[in-house]
Amino acid sequence: KFSDGLDVYGLVPSSLRPNPKPQCTVDSNGTVCLQRMSTDEGDSGSFSAAIRTQSDGANSQLVVMTVASALWPHDVTADPRKEASGSVAAALSAGSNKLLVSHRAWWESFWPQSFLSLQSTRVEGFYWIEMYKIGSSSRENGPMKDEIGPWYVDTEWPGYWYDLNSELTYWPIAASNRLSLGANLGKQLQLNSQNGHLNDNTHSWLKVADNQTMGIGASSNQMHTGGSPSMLTWIVQQVWTMCDFQYNASCHITYVLPVLRGAVKSFEYMLSHNLNGTNTSRLHFPAAGLPNCGGGGWDNGFQVGAAQWGLTTYTSMCKDIAEHRPPFSQPEPIGDLCDFAARAEWLLERLAPLQVDPVTGINAAWKVRFTEPCRHFDHLLNCIGEGFGNIQRESQVCLNTADQFYKVTWQGKAECTFSYPPVVQMSAANGRGDAAWGNITELLDNILLFMPNTMDNEGDPVSSARQIVNIDPCATAATADSIQYLMIQSEGQRIKVFPTPPVAWDDGAVFHRLRASRGFVVSARLLKQHGGVGWVHIENEAGAQPVLVTAQFSKPISKLKIESKSGHEVRLVAFPPAANTVQVLGLEQGDAVLISDPELPPDSFEIQPLQGEASEQNYWGYHPESSRSQAFRECCAEF
């Protein structure tokens, strides 16, 4: 952050050293510059920019440019100029035609990875624009997505922020079946994992200020009392989710286990038996505010939730590896990565529970209800699938928590774009599809929160001096994920298909190849005119068995038709503990099954866009026909 050394908003500590001037060379191979980066702790690596032009015909020139970096602390001494120059030379050697062919081939493989369609043209258009932005801002072998993406504007947020933003940026990746574009997050954490292990040291945690955890700024800090403790656990949870949706042992061991070990070891130095001056049998976190909210105290709801998830996941993973349980069925070399498992289990057994109020849900902290308006929602992570999920999602506690957050934050006029998605997900998980859909449309209705080009606007573009536009990947990505959440939800080997369709979906909905946990790939069609979900198609990529499918089928379970791609016997068995749920038995790895209403006409199985609303055509954008653009101009002519 603030790599140019300019303290525009008064947020940079006075001890921060400005970067040295860049070193540039110009010769027949073009221009190559090296920029060393400084922090208050010394050299923090470098990046290089290279640019070269050549004639591309009688009336045109081809301009090729790139940026390469040496991520701190992966290799502080590396000189990335060779990589940058080599990339430019390779591009020029390939030529513009070959580059164009490869570029188009990438997008032609990107779009069919998944598909969905709604009758709301406005909402569906927003979703597809968001998928385009994900494709435009991330590559498997590139750096992790930052706060702005390639749409740079003058902003106080040029960097990675682990106190919510980076996590939300990756929310839609797994379910949209675009896992390759999330791989860079795990790789970046893994490359910098040695720095995260600073959290292992045995000094008093108050003396450990690891201001460069994972090499990116204090807001990622696991230990920093003035920042947002335990954020490292949350960002690791995002990587864990993507590994779980692959159900891949190598992914977990390479990218999750090393960093998660460092994260959970730090809890030992935060926890004590002291609770507000009283010695107890439980382990407690010292008084701290909820991240970016205040209003916390002892055992705040986010930190306890992060510890519960981190300690539980780490100990469970180590047991599964030791006992060769899926997905760790084959022996895996892990070195000393599970050396803290016994101690972690000891901590978990003694960890103080989440504080819950019978009326308002999860507390901000011990004896402190959530009553202060706050756009951040960290304590809600205990109830949502994209978070820690420590409390049963389908529960009155989670409904009360969502209602209290909505009431307090919206009445206090503190809501912003990323305040909506967790409320949408908590409503959708608890049978309130109309409320969830209402939150999505309410958000998209707000002209000041989403720009006509769908970019997030944080701050009032008319009256505020802080005209911060384009804080894009975070809130808009989370909103796209919420749209997916109304279509498919999954946890373990249970998949919910169209769990709570809103009344507004009177013409139904369709999705193709959305991904669920444990490596299942799912397609389905909601046909309200036929009375519910007409068919569900499930592919078992990773071999997990059995799978539970919950859907309001258009026919009773006993009358559903089941067809296996391989021809092997696959059976449906009613699962009485859960309504509208069947257990699919015998679905082997690599096989697929179609569960359907046998009376559906053939065209019901076609994957194609639904007929949208004509009045919402061309809704997004700045072009003259855009109704959003017209409304924005009327509202915000000054801006």
XYZ file of C-alpha atoms in Angstrom:
639
model
C 0.000 0.000 0.000
C 1.116 3.564 -0.728
C 4.149 2.271 -2.612
C 4.788 5.728 -4.055
C 5.301 7.111 -0.540
C 2.535 9.728 -0.893
C 0.450 10.170 2.268
C -2.706 11.437 0.553
C -5.176 10.554 3.281
C -2.992 10.792 6.364
C -2.994 7.012 6.870
C 0.667 6.221 6.306
C 2.849 5.990 9.431
C 5.504 8.679 9.588
C 8.188 5.994 9.889
C 7.491 4.645 6.406
C 10.437 5.250 4.130
C 9.614 6.460 0.598
C 10.587 4.186 -2.244
C 13.844 4.989 -4.009
C 13.617 6.401 -7.506
C 13.159 3.778 -10.253
C 16.150 2.640 -12.315
C 15.358 2.734 -16.056
C 17.306 1.745 -19.135
C 16.422 2.535 -22.747
C 18.009 0.693 -25.662
C 17.074 -1.153 -28.848
C 15.150 -3.668 -26.760
C 12.835 -1.004 -25.381
C 12.465 0.519 -21.927
C 12.872 -1.516 -18.747
C 12.466 -0.051 -15.260
C 13.151 -1.509 -11.820
C 11.313 -0.157 -8.784
C 12.565 -1.154 -5.348
C 9.921 -1.015 -2.607
C 10.544 0.055 0.966
C 8.742 -0.437 4.262
C 9.498 0.821 7.736
C 11.234 -2.532 8.264
C 13.529 -2.301 5.229
C 13.659 -3.581 1.665
C 10.452 -5.383 0.667
C 11.192 -6.557 -2.847
C 10.751 -4.981 -6.248
C 8.827 -4.921 -9.473
C 9.786 -4.238 -13.052
C 7.906 -2.687 -15.958
C 8.965 -3.249 -19.560
C 7.628 -1.699 -22.771
C 8.623 -2.082 -26.412
C 7.159 -1.055 -29.757
C 7.635 -2.296 -33.281
C 6.056 -1.658 -36.654
C 2.923 -3.716 -37.242
C 2.172 -2.722 -40.782
C 2.243 0.436 -42.844
C -0.039 2.467 -40.596
C 0.238 0.916 -37.158
C 2.599 -0.019 -34.370
C 2.416 -2.908 -31.938
C 3.013 -1.860 -28.310
C 3.821 -4.606 -25.802
C 4.134 -3.969 -22.073
C 4.196 -6.026 -18.910
C 4.900 -5.927 -15.176
C 6.832 -8.565 -13.197
C 7.377 -8.666 -9.441
C 9.448 -10.302 -6.729
C 6.932 -10.773 -3.919
C 8.181 -10.007 -0.454
C 9.401 -12.070 1.277
C 9.496 -14.802 -1.348
C 12.708 -13.435 -2.817
C 13.604 -9.924 -1.727
C 16.860 -9.956 -3.663
C 15.389 -11.133 -6.984
C 15.675 -8.867 -10.004
C 12.445 -9.156 -12.034
C 13.774 -7.207 -15.033
C 14.826 -10.381 -16.839
C 11.330 -11.847 -16.501
C 9.669 -8.635 -17.713
C 12.004 -8.252 -20.715
C 11.607 -11.919 -21.587
C 7.820 -11.710 -21.556
C 7.865 -8.718 -23.891
C 10.324 -10.407 -26.265
C 8.224 -13.594 -26.343
C 5.085 -11.632 -27.152
C 6.771 -9.770 -29.984
C 8.159 -13.009 -31.342
C 4.698 -14.585 -31.347
C 3.156 -11.643 -33.182
C -0.192 -9.945 -32.743
C -2.203 -12.522 -34.723
C -1.007 -15.421 -32.581
C -1.604 -13.418 -29.409
C -5.144 -12.639 -30.550
C -5.835 -16.310 -31.257
C -4.617 -17.389 -27.827
C -6.548 -14.553 -26.180
C -9.798 -15.590 -27.846
C -9.165 -19.257 -27.075
C -8.825 -18.406 -23.383
C -12.194 -16.648 -23.292
C -13.856 -19.364 -25.354
C -12.822 -21.884 -22.710
C -13.722 -19.522 -19.845
C -17.396 -18.890 -20.616
C -18.664 -22.504 -20.791
C -17.187 -23.405 -17.398
C -20.608 -22.608 -15.934
C -23.882 -20.949 -16.866
C -27.012 -19.585 -15.225
C -30.061 -17.688 -16.383
C -32.860 -15.781 -14.653
C -35.887 -13.979 -15.966
C -34.560 -10.764 -14.408
C -32.407 -9.346 -17.177
C -30.982 -6.715 -14.852
C -29.774 -9.208 -12.211
C -28.542 -11.723 -14.758
C -26.719 -8.960 -16.651
C -25.020 -7.870 -13.450
C -23.922 -11.458 -12.794
C -22.394 -11.944 -16.248
C -20.594 -8.607 -16.129
C -19.118 -9.749 -12.815
C -17.936 -13.012 -14.368
C -16.317 -10.945 -17.125
C -14.528 -8.820 -14.533
C -13.267 -11.945 -12.762
C -11.894 -13.210 -16.068
C -10.324 -9.838 -16.773
C -8.542 -9.474 -13.435
C -7.133 -12.886 -12.549
C -4.922 -15.616 -13.982
C -3.907 -18.914 -12.441
C -0.190 -18.122 -12.532
C -0.472 -14.417 -11.860
C -0.575 -12.523 -8.569
C -3.674 -12.650 -6.391
C -6.395 -10.136 -7.213
C -5.972 -6.795 -5.529
C -8.533 -4.228 -4.504
C -8.784 -2.442 -7.830
C -8.002 -4.949 -10.541
C -6.888 -3.524 -13.882
C -9.397 -0.634 -13.652
C -7.120 1.712 -11.750
C -8.415 4.986 -10.334
C -6.986 7.428 -7.820
C -7.912 5.784 -4.543
C -6.738 5.266 -0.994
C -7.104 1.501 -1.429
C -4.316 0.422 -3.809
C -3.409 -2.915 -2.287
C -4.529 -6.113 -0.587
C -6.759 -5.827 2.467
C -7.354 -8.951 4.516
C -9.942 -7.434 6.840
C -12.764 -8.388 4.421
C -11.916 -7.170 0.935
C -9.557 -9.865 -0.311
C -11.798 -12.601 1.074
C -14.960 -11.342 -0.645
C -13.102 -10.926 -3.920
C -12.781 -14.732 -4.127
C -16.278 -15.671 -2.904
C -17.851 -16.564 -6.286
C -14.852 -18.494 -7.635
C -15.633 -21.973 -6.270
C -19.373 -22.222 -6.982
C -18.963 -20.676 -10.453
C -16.593 -23.564 -11.290
C -13.726 -21.218 -12.137
C -11.296 -22.655 -9.610
C -8.208 -22.026 -11.727
C -8.708 -18.277 -11.233
C -8.619 -18.745 -7.468
C -5.377 -20.709 -7.473
C -3.275 -17.539 -7.254
C -4.596 -16.828 -3.733
C -3.337 -20.132 -2.359
C -0.059 -19.767 -4.213
C 0.589 -16.294 -2.848
C -0.068 -17.402 0.729
C 2.125 -20.449 0.208
C 4.978 -18.381 -1.271
C 4.880 -16.121 1.778
C 4.076 -18.748 4.393
C 7.468 -18.429 6.080
C 6.466 -14.922 7.135
C 3.164 -16.157 8.541
C 5.165 -18.458 10.779
C 6.399 -15.423 12.656
C 3.140 -16.082 14.489
C 4.764 -19.197 15.984
C 7.181 -17.381 18.225
C 6.802 -17.878 21.933
C 7.029 -14.302 23.155
C 4.040 -12.524 24.608
C 1.613 -11.902 21.774
C 1.343 -8.267 22.760
C 5.000 -7.861 21.829
C 4.611 -9.534 18.448
C 3.590 -6.999 15.829
C 3.909 -8.979 12.609
C 3.128 -6.010 10.395
C 3.951 -7.887 7.217
C 2.030 -11.126 7.691
C 1.955 -12.789 4.281
C 3.886 -9.805 3.039
C 0.927 -7.493 2.663
C 0.137 -4.813 5.178
C -0.987 -4.654 8.777
C -4.652 -5.451 8.183
C -3.662 -9.056 7.511
C -1.918 -9.131 10.873
C -2.689 -12.122 13.050
C -1.339 -10.570 16.226
C -1.489 -6.803 15.844
C -3.588 -5.324 18.672
C -4.392 -2.151 16.769
C -5.469 -3.937 13.605
C -7.871 -6.813 12.987
C -6.628 -9.957 14.731
C -7.309 -13.382 13.216
C -7.720 -12.194 9.634
C -5.066 -14.675 8.538
C -7.471 -17.456 9.568
C -10.258 -15.998 7.426
C -8.144 -15.707 4.275
C -6.926 -19.296 4.768
C -10.580 -20.327 5.039
C -11.129 -19.003 1.513
C -8.319 -21.205 0.209
C -9.703 -24.167 2.174
C -13.097 -23.678 0.494
C -11.575 -23.815 -2.987
C -9.630 -26.969 -2.064
C -12.799 -28.526 -0.608
C -14.740 -27.808 -3.807
C -12.030 -29.794 -5.607
C -11.834 -32.333 -2.755
C -8.134 -32.493 -3.476
C -5.598 -33.700 -0.902
C -2.613 -32.054 -2.585
C -4.371 -28.673 -2.589
C -5.049 -28.882 1.164
C -1.540 -30.017 2.083
C 0.278 -27.555 -0.181
C -1.767 -24.401 0.274
C -3.875 -24.750 3.438
C -2.035 -26.783 6.053
C 1.233 -24.778 6.263
C -0.470 -21.406 6.685
C -3.309 -22.724 8.859
C -0.731 -24.252 11.218
C 0.906 -20.864 11.659
C -2.469 -19.189 12.186
C -3.739 -21.562 14.867
C -0.416 -21.574 16.735
C -0.838 -17.860 17.295
C -4.083 -18.427 19.203
C -2.090 -19.985 22.039
C -0.459 -16.618 22.716
C -3.721 -14.694 22.529
C -5.800 -16.945 24.786
C -5.763 -17.034 28.574
C -8.002 -18.093 31.463
C -8.568 -14.437 32.321
C -12.046 -13.071 31.647
C -12.337 -9.428 32.634
C -10.092 -9.966 35.665
C -11.633 -13.294 36.740
C -9.838 -16.626 36.359
C -12.026 -19.260 34.641
C -11.700 -22.834 33.359
C -12.200 -21.641 29.785
C -9.766 -19.886 27.446
C -10.685 -16.349 26.435
C -9.603 -13.654 24.011
C -8.678 -10.280 25.506
C -10.949 -7.318 24.936
C -10.981 -6.127 21.316
C -13.459 -4.471 18.985
C -15.066 -6.225 16.072
C -12.955 -5.509 12.966
C -13.696 -2.015 11.668
C -16.694 -1.761 13.991
C -15.749 -1.274 17.606
C -18.463 -2.341 19.992
C -16.563 -5.445 20.988
C -15.036 -6.688 24.213
C -13.820 -9.938 25.685
C -14.308 -12.949 23.389
C -15.554 -10.939 20.418
C -17.706 -12.887 17.994
C -15.278 -12.797 15.104
C -12.171 -13.950 16.975
C -13.928 -16.800 18.780
C -15.450 -17.885 15.456
C -12.102 -17.760 13.686
C -10.477 -19.814 16.447
C -13.280 -22.384 16.447
C -13.030 -22.876 12.699
C -9.232 -22.790 12.543
C -8.601 -25.195 15.427
C -11.374 -27.573 14.334
C -10.241 -27.633 10.705
C -6.567 -28.055 11.543
C -7.100 -30.933 14.002
C -9.635 -32.675 11.725
C -7.331 -32.420 8.733
C -4.423 -33.875 10.689
C -6.579 -36.790 11.905
C -7.826 -37.480 8.391
C -4.269 -37.503 7.059
C -3.087 -39.847 9.822
C -5.993 -42.262 9.285
C -5.994 -41.997 5.465
C -9.580 -40.766 5.295
C -10.821 -39.012 2.134
C -9.587 -36.950 0.505
C -6.296 -38.100 2.099
C -6.747 -41.765 1.165
C -3.154 -42.076 -0.045
C -0.162 -41.521 2.261
C 0.953 -37.903 2.033
C 4.340 -36.492 3.147
C 3.572 -33.619 5.515
C 6.769 -33.234 7.525
C 6.037 -31.457 10.813
C 2.897 -29.684 9.640
C 0.735 -31.559 12.167
C 3.118 -31.228 15.116
C 0.721 -28.788 16.786
C -2.398 -30.980 16.421
C -2.512 -32.305 19.985
C -2.040 -28.837 21.445
C -4.648 -27.403 19.066
C -7.155 -30.002 20.245
C -6.391 -29.051 23.858
C -7.043 -25.389 23.047
C -10.268 -26.218 21.217
C -11.646 -28.229 24.145
C -11.142 -25.248 26.453
C -12.051 -22.415 24.087
C -14.882 -20.218 25.349
C -18.065 -20.638 23.284
C -19.623 -18.000 21.075
C -21.813 -15.632 23.041
C -25.431 -15.785 21.852
C -28.415 -13.636 22.835
C -31.838 -15.350 22.527
C -33.298 -12.321 20.741
C -30.487 -10.643 18.805
C -28.389 -13.682 17.916
C -24.586 -13.812 18.024
C -23.153 -11.169 20.299
C -20.464 -8.705 19.359
C -18.613 -9.946 22.457
C -19.083 -11.277 25.982
C -22.128 -9.490 27.466
C -22.162 -7.093 24.488
C -24.993 -7.391 21.980
C -24.538 -6.137 18.421
C -26.092 -2.674 18.671
C -23.671 -0.307 16.916
C -24.257 0.245 13.174
C -21.384 -1.246 11.177
C -21.005 -2.051 7.504
C -18.554 -4.891 8.294
C -20.148 -8.205 9.207
C -17.324 -10.322 10.606
C -19.356 -11.932 13.421
C -21.904 -13.118 10.824
C -19.251 -15.458 9.402
C -20.275 -17.965 12.071
C -23.531 -18.534 10.177
C -22.674 -18.423 6.479
C -21.277 -20.978 4.087
C -18.593 -18.627 2.794
C -17.375 -18.117 6.362
C -16.726 -20.271 9.398
C -20.158 -21.916 9.625
C -19.703 -22.697 13.322
C -23.451 -22.519 13.935
C -26.004 -24.543 11.986
C -26.918 -22.320 9.040
C -30.566 -23.333 9.210
C -31.250 -22.044 12.716
C -33.166 -19.402 14.600
C -29.885 -18.096 15.993
C -28.676 -17.280 12.488
C -32.000 -15.702 11.512
C -31.945 -13.530 14.634
C -28.341 -12.547 13.927
C -29.158 -11.535 10.355
C -32.244 -9.585 11.397
C -30.352 -7.719 14.097
C -27.500 -6.837 11.761
C -29.926 -5.591 9.102
C -32.001 -3.581 11.561
C -29.093 -1.936 13.376
C -26.899 -1.274 10.343
C -29.630 -0.064 7.980
C -31.384 2.068 10.598
C -27.996 3.556 11.384
C -27.469 4.195 7.652
C -24.100 2.457 7.835
C -24.774 -0.143 5.154
C -22.695 -0.339 2.013
C -22.470 -2.753 -0.887
C -20.717 -5.550 0.986
C -23.202 -5.380 3.890
C -25.890 -7.102 1.782
C -24.413 -10.475 0.674
C -24.166 -12.118 4.133
C -27.765 -11.148 4.919
C -28.847 -12.583 1.548
C -27.077 -15.854 2.279
C -28.447 -16.183 5.814
C -32.000 -15.584 4.566
C -31.559 -18.015 1.663
C -30.251 -20.724 3.997
C -33.322 -20.381 6.206
C -36.138 -20.555 3.688
C -36.589 -16.817 3.159
C -36.051 -16.660 -0.568
C -38.245 -13.597 -1.065
C -36.306 -11.664 1.585
C -32.993 -12.709 0.019
C -34.127 -11.695 -3.456
C -35.465 -8.439 -2.030
C -32.037 -7.644 -0.565
C -30.363 -8.244 -3.933
C -32.812 -6.009 -5.821
C -32.652 -3.389 -3.054
C -28.882 -3.273 -3.451
C -29.014 -3.015 -7.241
C -31.674 -0.301 -6.946
C -29.256 1.962 -5.067
C -27.806 4.236 -7.708
C -25.102 5.599 -5.415
C -23.777 2.209 -4.338
C -23.293 0.631 -7.767
C -22.155 2.714 -10.695
C -23.766 2.238 -14.146
C -20.793 0.057 -15.132
C -21.487 -2.149 -12.038
C -18.399 -0.896 -10.245
C -18.768 -0.433 -6.506
C -18.748 3.129 -5.221
C -17.723 3.600 -1.613
C -18.493 7.127 -0.548
C -20.981 9.693 -1.816
C -19.877 10.756 -5.324
C -21.856 14.004 -5.091
C -21.091 15.549 -1.731
C -18.147 13.655 -0.265
C -14.585 14.798 -0.649
C -13.622 11.115 -0.693
C -14.839 10.147 -4.138
C -13.675 6.549 -3.958
C -14.881 4.703 -7.010
C -13.997 1.298 -8.413
C -13.382 -0.605 -5.199
C -14.551 -3.357 -7.411
C -13.685 -6.991 -6.836
C -14.877 -7.147 -3.258
C -18.537 -6.126 -3.008
C -19.618 -6.884 -6.546
C -18.039 -10.341 -6.429
C -19.830 -11.107 -3.163
C -23.126 -9.979 -4.712
C -22.588 -12.341 -7.663
C -21.926 -15.135 -5.177
C -25.230 -14.357 -3.444
C -27.053 -14.841 -6.739
C -25.413 -18.264 -7.031
C -26.401 -18.999 -3.432
C -30.086 -18.763 -4.324
C -29.492 -21.522 -6.874
C -27.157 -23.916 -5.079
C -25.888 -24.356 -1.522
C -23.578 -27.102 -0.330
C -21.860 -28.286 2.806
C -19.917 -31.519 3.033
C -21.719 -34.044 0.847
C -25.101 -32.316 1.023
C -26.293 -30.236 -1.917
C -29.371 -27.992 -1.916
C -30.760 -27.155 -5.346
C -33.000 -24.077 -5.640
C -33.504 -24.325 -1.879
C -35.901 -21.389 -1.549
C -36.976 -19.972 -4.935
C -38.436 -16.454 -4.681
C -42.009 -15.832 -5.835
C -40.576 -13.442 -8.440
C -39.045 -16.422 -10.242
C -42.425 -17.394 -11.653
C -40.853 -18.440 -14.969
C -38.249 -20.563 -13.188
C -34.459 -20.533 -13.510
C -31.673 -22.727 -14.861
C -28.016 -23.327 -14.121
C -25.364 -25.545 -15.670
C -22.125 -26.853 -14.131
C -22.094 -24.882 -10.896
C -19.760 -26.524 -8.405
C -20.542 -27.880 -4.944
C -18.346 -28.959 -2.048
C -16.560 -32.329 -2.234
C -16.054 -32.034 -5.983
C -19.629 -32.378 -7.292
C -20.620 -30.458 -10.441
C -24.336 -29.757 -10.669
C -26.856 -28.611 -13.280
C -30.580 -28.093 -12.677
C -33.792 -26.539 -13.977
C -36.519 -24.919 -11.904
C -39.858 -25.269 -13.707
C -42.528 -23.578 -11.653
C -45.197 -24.353 -14.224
C -44.516 -28.030 -13.513
C -44.545 -27.563 -9.765
C -40.903 -27.297 -8.758
C -37.424 -28.558 -9.711
C -37.812 -30.564 -12.919
C -34.398 -32.192 -13.019
C -30.967 -32.268 -11.393
C -27.773 -33.542 -13.030
C -24.795 -34.393 -10.773
C -21.236 -35.271 -11.797
C -18.951 -36.867 -9.206
C -15.477 -35.598 -10.069
C -13.627 -36.537 -6.880
C -15.273 -39.785 -5.748
C -16.966 -38.638 -2.527
C -19.920 -40.844 -1.527
C -22.786 -40.760 -0.840
C -24.354 -37.432 -1.787
C -27.514 -35.954 -0.271
C -29.652 -33.852 -2.620
C -32.330 -31.515 -1.290
C -34.769 -30.063 -3.830
C -38.491 -29.379 -4.128
C -38.941 -31.776 -7.033
C -42.000 -31.504 -9.242
C -42.796 -35.163 -8.504
C -42.684 -37.215 -5.293
C -39.311 -38.883 -4.690
C -40.787 -42.343 -5.334
C -41.796 -41.306 -8.877
C -38.540 -39.676 -9.969
C -36.567 -41.135 -12.854
C -32.844 -41.802 -12.391
C -30.331 -42.369 -15.191
C -26.589 -43.058 -14.826
C -24.178 -41.904 -17.519
C -22.089 -45.063 -17.139
C -25.032 -47.424 -16.901
C -23.970 -48.571 -13.431
C -26.737 -48.927 -10.896
C -27.351 -45.717 -8.964
C -30.142 -45.696 -6.399
C -32.219 -43.001 -4.720
C -33.150 -43.512 -1.086
C -35.386 -41.130 0.833
C -33.609 -39.379 3.702
C -36.349 -38.784 6.310
C -34.343 -36.552 8.689
C -34.430 -33.793 6.063
C -37.460 -32.731 4.015
C -37.348 -33.105 0.215
C -34.007 -34.909 0.470
C -32.750 -38.063 -1.243
C -29.564 -40.011 -0.751
C -27.822 -40.915 -4.016
C -26.041 -44.265 -3.638
C -23.535 -45.837 -6.020
C -22.429 -42.681 -7.854
C -18.780 -43.507 -8.542
C -15.965 -41.101 -9.374
C -16.250 -39.941 -12.970
C -19.886 -40.980 -13.230
C -22.918 -38.692 -13.549
C -26.598 -39.113 -12.774
C -29.745 -37.383 -14.003
C -32.667 -37.223 -11.558
C -35.821 -36.017 -13.285
C -39.571 -35.812 -13.523
C -40.376 -38.538 -16.096
C -43.265 -36.505 -17.562
C -41.208 -33.494 -18.622
C -41.202 -32.591 -22.339
C -37.796 -32.925 -24.091
C -37.225 -29.194 -24.408
C -37.248 -28.890 -20.599
C -33.744 -30.370 -20.585
C -32.234 -27.760 -22.887
C -29.641 -25.403 -21.389
C -30.443 -21.996 -22.791
C -31.118 -18.434 -21.619
C -34.587 -17.720 -20.253
C -36.777 -15.088 -21.843
C -35.809 -11.908 -20.020
C -37.653 -8.711 -19.276
C -37.587 -6.416 -22.305
C -37.710 -3.294 -20.131
C -34.370 -4.263 -18.581
C -32.447 -4.798 -21.803
C -29.260 -2.704 -21.924
C -29.757 -1.782 -18.259
C -26.066 -1.521 -17.339
C -23.435 0.707 -18.913
C -22.866 4.324 -19.875
C -24.310 4.056 -23.387
C -27.355 6.228 -24.290
C -29.853 3.334 -24.031
C -28.802 2.447 -20.489
C -31.613 3.224 -18.043
C -29.114 2.977 -15.164
C -26.887 5.576 -16.788
C -29.834 7.913 -17.336
C -30.918 7.585 -13.707
C -27.364 8.181 -12.526
C -27.051 11.366 -14.579
C -30.331 12.687 -13.173
C -29.261 11.852 -9.642
C -25.621 12.814 -9.765
C -25.048 15.392 -12.502
C -22.288 17.104 -10.496
C -20.274 13.910 -10.374
